[in-house]
Amino acid sequence: MITEVIGNRIRDLRSGMGLSQEKLALKADLDRTYLAGVENGKRNISVRSLEKIINALEVSFQDFFKDI
């Protein structure tokens, strides 16, 4: 499912930056449990929340979706 693909991509980028879920959630102004649900493919992420996460990961939308 697309939610799992997006969640895995977020997890990979976050891990690559050496960020915990908590640190990324704070940086993106989101709740850590929400971010965990997104990474696990359990939450249907909104475009606005995805934008916050992508900005916090310091990548462009194009780069985020490049390897998906």
Short mmCIF file of C-alpha atoms in Angstrom, two decimals:
data_model
loop_
_atom_site.label_atom_id
_atom_site.label_comp_id
_atom_site.label_asym_id
_atom_site.label_seq_id
_atom_site.Cartn_x
_atom_site.Cartn_y
_atom_site.Cartn_z
CA MET A 1 0.00 0.00 0.00
CA ILE A 2 1.09 3.56 -0.61
CA THR A 3 0.90 4.39 3.11
CA GLU A 4 3.56 1.73 3.79
CA VAL A 5 5.77 2.95 0.95
CA ILE A 6 5.63 6.55 2.19
CA GLY A 7 6.19 5.44 5.78
CA ASN A 8 9.22 3.40 4.81
CA ARG A 9 10.64 6.33 2.84
CA ILE A 10 10.22 8.66 5.84
CA ARG A 11 11.87 6.10 8.14
CA ASP A 12 14.81 5.61 5.75
CA LEU A 13 15.44 9.34 5.38
CA ARG A 14 15.01 9.96 9.12
CA SER A 15 17.41 7.15 10.01
CA GLY A 16 19.90 8.40 7.44
CA MET A 17 19.90 11.77 9.17
CA GLY A 18 20.41 10.12 12.55
CA LEU A 19 17.11 11.50 13.90
CA SER A 20 14.84 9.74 16.35
CA GLN A 21 11.11 9.75 15.73
CA GLU A 22 10.76 12.19 18.59
CA LYS A 23 13.31 14.64 17.16
CA LEU A 24 11.75 14.52 13.69
CA ALA A 25 8.26 14.96 15.13
CA LEU A 26 9.42 18.02 17.09
CA LYS A 27 11.15 19.45 14.03
CA ALA A 28 8.01 18.88 11.93
CA ASP A 29 5.64 20.13 14.66
CA LEU A 30 3.78 16.80 14.77
CA ASP A 31 2.99 14.34 17.54
CA ARG A 32 5.51 11.50 17.87
CA THR A 33 2.77 8.86 18.00
CA TYR A 34 1.30 10.24 14.77
CA LEU A 35 4.72 10.04 13.10
CA ALA A 36 5.15 6.47 14.35
CA GLY A 37 1.77 5.55 12.84
CA VAL A 38 2.76 7.12 9.53
CA GLU A 39 6.09 5.28 9.45
CA ASN A 40 4.31 2.00 10.19
CA GLY A 41 1.79 2.59 7.39
CA LYS A 42 -1.07 2.70 9.90
CA ARG A 43 -2.00 6.37 9.35
CA ASN A 44 -3.32 7.98 6.19
CA ILE A 45 -1.08 11.04 6.08
CA SER A 46 -2.40 14.36 4.83
CA VAL A 47 -0.54 16.38 2.23
CA ARG A 48 0.05 19.13 4.80
CA SER A 49 1.58 16.72 7.30
CA LEU A 50 3.70 15.18 4.57
CA GLU A 51 4.91 18.66 3.63
CA LYS A 52 5.91 19.31 7.26
CA ILE A 53 7.85 16.05 7.40
CA ILE A 54 9.55 16.61 4.04
CA ASN A 55 10.60 20.11 5.11
CA ALA A 56 11.88 18.78 8.43
CA LEU A 57 13.88 16.15 6.53
CA GLU A 58 15.29 18.98 4.40
CA VAL A 59 14.52 17.33 1.07
CA SER A 60 12.35 18.46 -1.83
CA PHE A 61 9.11 16.74 -2.79
CA GLN A 62 10.88 15.62 -5.95
CA ASP A 63 13.74 14.02 -4.01
CA PHE A 64 11.34 12.45 -1.51
CA PHE A 65 9.40 10.66 -4.25
CA LYS A 66 12.43 9.97 -6.48
CA ASP A 67 13.08 6.42 -5.28
CA ILE A 68 9.50 5.38 -4.65
#
